[in-house]
Amino acid sequence: MSEGGQKDQGAREVLDAINWEDLRAKAVEVQSRAHAPYSGFFVGASLLGDDGVVYVGANVENASYGLTICAERNAIAAAVAAGTRRFTALAVVTPAKKAATCCGACRQVLAEFPPSFPVLCFTNGGDEIMTSVTELLPYAFGPGHLDGDGG
């Protein structure tokens, strides 16, 4: 088997080991608690820490729209507050007809916690996209750039 084939097999094993149905269910459950009085776009996220704990987050809108906090960042904040900084998977549910991926701010925050992990974006209607943090933000700005040599 080629190196690429081995890498693909390893990635497949990681994906298969994740309980996606549990992550989906928890994302949908927290979606119902989102605070989205302005857009009506209720989002739920469930984030699997490498400690085996699932951390959830829902979007919280604000009348000053720029202060809105996305579900993904709320899930990350809950995990960090609990002491977890390494993640295995993320599931994000939206009410759209087509699966929507994480916004730019969420992509940057997710990239702050390497290594990359799989991200499932799905809708209540069944459309889905399976991707990863690296695929969402391939040239992420990170801590390595702060030393002045670009990583």
XYZ file of N, CA, C and O in Angstrom:
604
model
N 0.851 -1.179 0.000
C 0.000 0.000 0.000
C 0.890 1.233 0.000
O 1.879 1.308 0.703
N 0.538 2.224 -0.797
C 1.322 3.454 -0.863
C 1.170 4.255 0.422
O 0.260 4.037 1.212
N 2.094 5.221 0.590
C 2.020 6.069 1.785
C 0.687 6.806 1.829
O 0.054 6.912 2.858
N 0.238 7.329 0.671
C -1.052 8.021 0.611
C -2.195 7.102 0.991
O -3.124 7.493 1.681
N -2.126 5.843 0.532
C -3.158 4.869 0.874
C -3.186 4.569 2.356
O -4.240 4.412 2.956
N -1.993 4.494 2.971
C -1.910 4.265 4.416
C -2.491 5.446 5.174
O -3.188 5.272 6.165
N -2.202 6.646 4.692
C -2.719 7.858 5.330
C -4.251 7.883 5.236
O -4.929 8.181 6.205
N -4.780 7.544 4.056
C -6.231 7.502 3.871
C -6.865 6.458 4.781
O -7.917 6.695 5.365
N -6.223 5.302 4.919
C -6.741 4.242 5.775
C -6.764 4.709 7.224
O -7.720 4.478 7.950
N -5.694 5.379 7.658
C -5.631 5.894 9.022
C -6.725 6.919 9.278
O -7.374 6.905 10.326
N -6.964 7.794 8.315
C -8.018 8.794 8.448
C -9.387 8.120 8.516
O -10.248 8.524 9.298
N -9.581 7.086 7.723
C -10.848 6.352 7.719
C -11.090 5.689 9.073
O -12.203 5.692 9.593
N -10.029 5.127 9.656
C -10.159 4.483 10.965
C -10.537 5.497 12.039
O -11.349 5.204 12.918
N -9.951 6.689 11.965
C -10.291 7.742 12.923
C -11.762 8.109 12.779
O -12.497 8.191 13.767
N -12.212 8.317 11.548
C -13.618 8.671 11.311
C -14.557 7.579 11.788
O -15.600 7.857 12.378
N -14.186 6.322 11.544
C -15.032 5.197 11.938
C -15.114 5.033 13.452
O -16.097 4.515 13.971
N -14.077 5.467 14.169
C -14.042 5.310 15.623
C -14.901 6.355 16.346
O -15.197 6.203 17.524
N -15.304 7.380 15.638
C -16.086 8.458 16.255
C -17.565 8.080 16.250
O -18.099 7.601 15.252
N -18.223 8.320 17.356
C -19.662 8.059 17.447
C -20.401 9.281 16.892
O -20.840 10.156 17.633
N -20.518 9.308 15.568
C -21.129 10.459 14.906
C -22.601 10.613 15.261
O -23.108 11.729 15.324
N -23.297 9.516 15.484
C -24.722 9.617 15.829
C -24.895 10.332 17.164
O -25.808 11.147 17.333
N -24.040 10.050 18.124
C -24.087 10.738 19.408
C -23.781 12.225 19.231
O -24.474 13.079 19.796
N -22.745 12.533 18.447
C -22.405 13.943 18.215
C -23.544 14.669 17.502
O -23.865 15.811 17.829
N -24.155 14.013 16.521
C -25.305 14.610 15.821
C -26.443 14.900 16.806
O -27.014 15.985 16.804
N -26.770 13.905 17.607
C -27.897 14.052 18.541
C -27.645 15.193 19.527
O -28.555 15.986 19.817
N -26.434 15.301 20.025
C -26.127 16.362 20.985
C -26.136 17.726 20.326
O -26.555 18.718 20.928
N -25.693 17.806 19.079
C -25.734 19.074 18.354
C -27.186 19.510 18.118
O -27.537 20.680 18.304
N -28.030 18.572 17.724
C -29.451 18.891 17.493
C -30.124 19.297 18.801
O -30.910 20.252 18.832
N -29.806 18.608 19.877
C -30.403 18.944 21.174
C -30.045 20.368 21.599
O -30.915 21.149 21.985
N -28.780 20.735 21.493
C -28.372 22.076 21.922
C -28.847 23.139 20.924
O -29.058 24.292 21.299
N -29.036 22.760 19.674
C -29.559 23.696 18.666
C -30.884 24.295 19.123
O -31.145 25.470 18.924
N -31.685 23.493 19.780
C -33.003 23.961 20.231
C -32.895 25.019 21.330
O -33.866 25.708 21.627
N -31.722 25.157 21.929
C -31.526 26.142 22.989
C -30.778 27.388 22.515
O -30.431 28.257 23.312
N -30.506 27.467 21.206
C -29.810 28.630 20.659
C -30.649 29.891 20.882
O -31.867 29.830 21.027
N -29.979 31.024 20.918
C -30.647 32.325 21.066
C -30.451 33.056 19.737
O -29.395 33.631 19.480
N -31.458 32.964 18.856
C -31.361 33.535 17.515
C -32.609 34.332 17.167
O -33.276 34.062 16.168
N -32.947 35.354 17.991
C -34.183 36.098 17.749
C -34.138 36.999 16.523
O -35.188 37.429 16.044
N -32.967 37.286 15.975
C -32.856 38.210 14.851
C -32.815 37.490 13.522
O -33.521 37.862 12.588
N -32.019 36.440 13.434
C -31.885 35.718 12.167
C -32.804 34.508 12.079
O -33.137 34.058 10.992
N -33.168 33.940 13.240
C -33.921 32.694 13.239
C -33.075 31.511 12.781
O -33.595 30.436 12.511
N -31.745 31.696 12.703
C -30.814 30.674 12.229
C -30.195 30.004 13.450
O -29.177 30.430 13.974
N -30.854 28.958 13.932
C -30.459 28.256 15.147
C -29.372 27.229 14.822
O -29.582 26.359 13.985
N -28.235 27.343 15.505
C -27.091 26.469 15.245
C -26.704 25.752 16.531
O -26.690 26.355 17.612
N -26.379 24.480 16.405
C -25.880 23.695 17.534
C -24.577 23.030 17.157
O -24.380 22.652 16.003
N -23.684 22.902 18.122
C -22.398 22.257 17.881
C -22.077 21.313 19.022
O -22.372 21.602 20.186
N -21.485 20.188 18.683
C -20.981 19.261 19.699
C -19.540 18.931 19.335
O -19.226 18.581 18.201
N -18.683 19.072 20.322
C -17.240 18.953 20.145
C -16.729 17.837 21.035
O -16.915 17.867 22.252
N -16.093 16.850 20.430
C -15.555 15.717 21.174
C -14.125 16.006 21.584
O -13.244 16.174 20.727
N -13.911 16.087 22.891
C -12.563 16.281 23.398
C -11.798 14.982 23.393
O -12.388 13.898 23.387
N -10.465 15.079 23.407
C -9.680 13.851 23.444
C -9.798 13.152 24.796
O -9.336 12.032 24.967
N -10.499 13.812 25.739
C -10.798 13.199 27.037
C -12.065 12.356 26.979
O -12.481 11.777 27.979
N -12.720 12.301 25.799
C -13.936 11.518 25.625
C -15.216 12.259 25.982
O -16.308 11.739 25.796
N -15.088 13.481 26.475
C -16.248 14.278 26.868
C -16.742 15.072 25.656
O -15.937 15.585 24.866
N -18.056 15.186 25.515
C -18.648 15.995 24.450
C -19.056 17.337 25.048
O -19.810 17.394 26.014
N -18.551 18.402 24.456
C -18.859 19.769 24.868
C -19.786 20.361 23.822
O -19.580 20.173 22.625
N -20.819 21.043 24.269
C -21.799 21.580 23.331
C -21.817 23.102 23.376
O -21.408 23.718 24.360
N -22.319 23.672 22.281
C -22.482 25.116 22.203
C -23.598 25.446 21.241
O -23.874 24.699 20.299
N -24.256 26.557 21.502
C -25.313 27.064 20.622
C -24.988 28.514 20.296
O -24.322 29.195 21.080
N -25.446 28.977 19.145
C -25.192 30.374 18.819
C -26.021 31.282 19.729
O -27.134 30.939 20.134
N -25.436 32.413 20.060
C -26.089 33.405 20.916
C -25.994 34.740 20.193
O -24.927 35.358 20.139
N -27.115 35.154 19.603
C -27.136 36.413 18.862
C -27.281 37.600 19.809
O -27.702 37.456 20.958
N -26.924 38.763 19.258
C -26.993 40.000 20.002
C -27.541 41.070 19.073
O -27.259 41.047 17.874
N -28.292 42.013 19.620
C -28.824 43.103 18.799
C -27.693 43.873 18.110
O -27.867 44.398 17.017
N -26.539 43.929 18.721
C -25.332 44.459 18.088
C -24.686 43.257 17.396
O -23.899 42.534 17.984
N -25.065 43.025 16.151
C -24.781 41.773 15.455
C -23.333 41.284 15.583
O -23.086 40.091 15.680
N -22.376 42.185 15.590
C -20.978 41.802 15.679
C -20.621 41.098 16.982
O -19.590 40.443 17.078
N -21.476 41.230 17.977
C -21.225 40.586 19.266
C -21.807 39.182 19.349
O -21.658 38.509 20.372
N -22.443 38.731 18.291
C -22.988 37.382 18.246
C -21.859 36.366 18.395
O -20.768 36.541 17.852
N -22.129 35.297 19.137
C -21.141 34.231 19.321
C -21.695 32.959 18.682
O -22.817 32.543 18.981
N -20.885 32.365 17.843
C -21.302 31.157 17.124
C -21.281 29.931 18.025
O -20.576 29.882 19.033
N -22.037 28.938 17.617
C -22.119 27.670 18.361
C -20.757 27.001 18.494
O -20.417 26.476 19.558
N -19.981 27.021 17.423
C -18.679 26.360 17.441
C -17.760 26.989 18.483
O -17.092 26.291 19.251
N -17.728 28.317 18.521
C -16.867 28.998 19.489
C -17.387 28.806 20.911
O -16.600 28.728 21.853
N -18.699 28.712 21.073
C -19.233 28.418 22.408
C -18.839 27.019 22.871
O -18.526 26.809 24.046
N -18.830 26.051 21.967
C -18.406 24.692 22.330
C -16.929 24.675 22.702
O -16.535 24.046 23.689
N -16.103 25.379 21.926
C -14.670 25.474 22.248
C -14.489 26.123 23.615
O -13.707 25.647 24.453
N -15.223 27.200 23.874
C -15.102 27.903 25.163
C -15.489 26.980 26.321
O -14.827 26.977 27.367
N -16.546 26.192 26.141
C -16.962 25.261 27.197
C -15.866 24.227 27.458
O -15.571 23.901 28.611
N -15.250 23.726 26.389
C -14.190 22.733 26.547
C -12.969 23.335 27.240
O -12.419 22.740 28.172
N -12.569 24.500 26.797
C -11.401 25.150 27.402
C -11.669 25.462 28.870
O -10.813 25.256 29.731
N -12.879 25.927 29.180
C -13.231 26.223 30.575
C -13.163 24.968 31.439
O -12.867 25.047 32.635
N -13.402 23.807 30.825
C -13.333 22.538 31.554
C -11.910 21.960 31.576
O -11.672 20.936 32.201
N -10.989 22.624 30.880
C -9.597 22.180 30.890
C -9.172 21.350 29.695
O -8.069 20.827 29.670
N -10.010 21.231 28.688
C -9.686 20.437 27.499
C -9.246 21.344 26.364
O -9.917 22.337 26.073
N -8.129 20.978 25.725
C -7.596 21.780 24.627
C -7.213 20.940 23.409
O -6.597 21.442 22.483
N -7.578 19.672 23.416
C -7.325 18.803 22.265
C -8.649 18.132 21.901
O -9.365 17.655 22.781
N -8.919 18.088 20.606
C -10.223 17.638 20.149
C -10.118 16.553 19.097
O -9.135 16.463 18.370
N -11.165 15.746 19.026
C -11.207 14.599 18.134
C -12.189 14.795 16.982
O -11.966 14.304 15.885
N -13.290 15.528 17.215
C -14.306 15.711 16.177
C -15.253 16.834 16.568
O -15.428 17.136 17.753
N -15.885 17.410 15.551
C -16.890 18.456 15.740
C -18.064 18.174 14.815
O -17.868 17.837 13.647
N -19.282 18.317 15.347
C -20.496 18.229 14.528
C -21.254 19.540 14.693
O -21.422 20.021 15.816
N -21.700 20.105 13.571
C -22.407 21.387 13.577
C -23.680 21.230 12.762
O -23.639 20.831 11.601
N -24.812 21.582 13.368
C -26.098 21.477 12.684
C -26.684 22.869 12.466
O -26.631 23.723 13.345
N -27.233 23.063 11.261
C -27.901 24.315 10.903
C -29.270 24.013 10.312
O -29.512 22.893 9.847
N -30.150 25.006 10.305
C -31.486 24.779 9.760
C -31.584 24.994 8.252
O -32.665 24.899 7.692
N -30.486 25.265 7.581
C -30.507 25.549 6.143
C -30.861 24.297 5.334
O -30.833 23.186 5.851
N -31.170 24.490 4.069
C -31.438 23.347 3.189
C -30.134 22.658 2.808
O -30.081 21.444 2.683
N -29.081 23.460 2.596
C -27.759 22.921 2.266
C -26.860 23.092 3.477
O -26.922 24.107 4.165
N -26.018 22.107 3.708
C -25.097 22.162 4.844
C -24.214 23.409 4.739
O -23.713 23.734 3.667
N -24.063 24.090 5.855
C -23.241 25.290 5.929
C -22.008 25.007 6.776
O -22.117 24.412 7.850
N -20.859 25.424 6.284
C -19.636 25.231 7.049
C -19.445 26.389 8.027
O -20.159 27.385 7.985
N -18.467 26.226 8.895
C -18.165 27.209 9.930
C -17.741 28.542 9.310
O -17.097 28.571 8.265
N -18.074 29.627 9.984
C -17.678 30.957 9.510
C -16.168 31.132 9.674
O -15.492 30.328 10.319
N -15.644 32.202 9.126
C -14.211 32.463 9.185
C -13.674 32.594 10.602
O -12.598 32.070 10.921
N -14.407 33.279 11.464
C -13.946 33.446 12.848
C -13.861 32.089 13.543
O -12.884 31.801 14.250
N -14.850 31.248 13.339
C -14.830 29.911 13.953
C -13.700 29.071 13.388
O -13.033 28.334 14.120
N -13.461 29.170 12.084
C -12.362 28.420 11.469
C -11.038 28.802 12.124
O -10.221 27.942 12.439
N -10.828 30.096 12.331
C -9.582 30.544 12.940
C -9.463 30.041 14.378
O -8.407 29.590 14.799
N -10.551 30.091 15.129
C -10.509 29.606 16.513
C -10.266 28.098 16.545
O -9.454 27.610 17.337
N -10.917 27.340 15.672
C -10.701 25.894 15.623
C -9.246 25.560 15.291
O -8.670 24.634 15.855
N -8.650 26.337 14.397
C -7.264 26.093 13.989
C -6.273 26.368 15.117
O -5.126 25.924 15.051
N -6.700 27.048 16.149
C -5.848 27.348 17.298
C -5.557 26.100 18.125
O -4.663 26.101 18.959
N -6.311 25.024 17.877
C -6.211 23.821 18.686
C -5.811 22.614 17.846
O -6.608 21.714 17.601
N -4.543 22.590 17.381
C -4.106 21.441 16.583
C -3.973 20.193 17.441
O -3.932 20.303 18.659
N -3.906 19.029 16.825
C -3.890 18.837 15.382
C -5.298 18.926 14.796
O -6.288 18.916 15.526
N -5.355 18.981 13.479
C -6.633 19.051 12.783
C -7.513 17.863 13.166
O -7.015 16.795 13.519
N -8.814 18.066 13.116
C -9.755 16.990 13.423
C -10.931 17.084 12.460
O -11.157 18.128 11.840
N -11.681 15.991 12.293
C -12.805 15.995 11.360
C -13.950 16.885 11.840
O -14.200 17.004 13.040
N -14.631 17.488 10.858
C -15.764 18.369 11.116
C -16.922 17.923 10.234
O -16.786 17.871 9.011
N -18.033 17.597 10.857
C -19.253 17.233 10.143
C -20.215 18.407 10.234
O -20.625 18.801 11.329
N -20.550 18.988 9.082
C -21.551 20.052 9.016
C -22.794 19.434 8.391
O -22.713 18.843 7.306
N -23.933 19.560 9.067
C -25.141 18.910 8.553
C -26.365 19.770 8.827
O -26.309 20.732 9.587
N -27.452 19.417 8.174
C -28.702 20.148 8.338
C -29.745 19.255 8.992
O -29.615 18.026 8.994
N -30.780 19.886 9.490
C -31.889 19.122 10.046
C -32.563 18.282 8.958
O -33.181 17.267 9.255
N -32.409 18.686 7.703
C -33.014 17.971 6.590
C -32.176 16.832 6.035
O -32.623 16.101 5.164
N -30.930 16.687 6.504
C -30.124 15.541 6.097
C -28.942 15.832 5.194
O -28.121 14.947 4.971
N -28.814 17.044 4.654
C -27.645 17.350 3.836
C -26.420 17.437 4.746
O -26.525 17.864 5.901
N -25.265 17.022 4.247
C -24.072 17.075 5.096
C -22.803 17.254 4.294
O -22.743 16.933 3.107
N -21.797 17.772 4.976
C -20.445 17.916 4.448
C -19.505 17.364 5.517
O -19.568 17.782 6.677
N -18.631 16.443 5.132
C -17.587 15.952 6.027
C -16.288 16.599 5.577
O -15.891 16.477 4.421
N -15.646 17.317 6.477
C -14.428 18.029 6.157
C -13.487 17.946 7.360
O -13.627 17.064 8.192
N -12.539 18.835 7.443
C -11.629 18.884 8.589
C -11.253 20.338 8.841
O -11.489 21.207 7.983
N -10.658 20.592 9.979
C -10.229 21.957 10.288
C -9.228 22.437 9.243
O -9.337 23.557 8.733
N -8.282 21.587 8.871
C -7.282 21.980 7.871
C -7.923 22.275 6.524
O -7.524 23.220 5.845
N -8.926 21.486 6.140
C -9.605 21.749 4.870
C -10.416 23.038 4.926
O -10.530 23.744 3.927
N -10.966 23.358 6.085
C -11.729 24.590 6.233
C -10.840 25.831 6.196
O -11.248 26.888 5.716
N -9.613 25.709 6.714
C -8.696 26.851 6.773
C -7.273 26.349 6.509
O -6.477 26.182 7.428
N -6.949 26.092 5.222
C -5.692 25.425 4.899
C -4.423 26.209 5.242
O -3.395 25.612 5.494
N -4.463 27.493 5.249
C -3.269 28.292 5.544
C -3.516 29.144 6.781
O -3.291 30.345 6.794
N -3.958 28.494 7.824
C -4.342 29.198 9.048
C -3.168 29.951 9.664
O -2.040 29.473 9.683
N -3.464 31.116 10.169
C -2.514 31.868 10.977
C -2.481 31.206 12.333
O -3.531 30.915 12.912
N -1.301 30.943 12.849
C -1.224 30.263 14.137
C -0.074 30.743 14.979
O 0.654 31.671 14.595
N 0.093 30.108 16.120
C 1.139 30.521 17.049
C 2.534 30.563 16.440
O 3.353 31.405 16.796
N 2.806 29.670 15.501
C 4.114 29.655 14.853
C 4.427 30.918 14.082
O 5.589 31.249 13.848
N 3.391 31.642 13.667
C 3.608 32.885 12.941
C 4.019 34.024 13.872
O 4.556 35.033 13.413
N 3.775 33.877 15.139
C 4.079 34.962 16.071
C 5.570 35.106 16.365
O 6.003 36.122 16.875
N 6.362 34.085 15.995
C 7.800 34.172 16.240
C 8.532 34.952 15.157
O 9.736 35.109 15.204
N 7.780 35.418 14.165
C 8.367 36.265 13.134
C 8.875 35.536 11.908
O 9.198 36.158 10.911
N 8.953 34.205 11.941
C 9.467 33.499 10.762
C 8.367 32.805 9.963
O 8.636 32.079 9.030
N 7.095 33.039 10.330
C 5.990 32.501 9.542
C 5.676 31.046 9.807
O 4.962 30.430 9.053
N 6.172 30.473 10.866
C 5.742 29.134 11.209
C 6.817 28.155 11.259
O 6.786 27.042 11.383
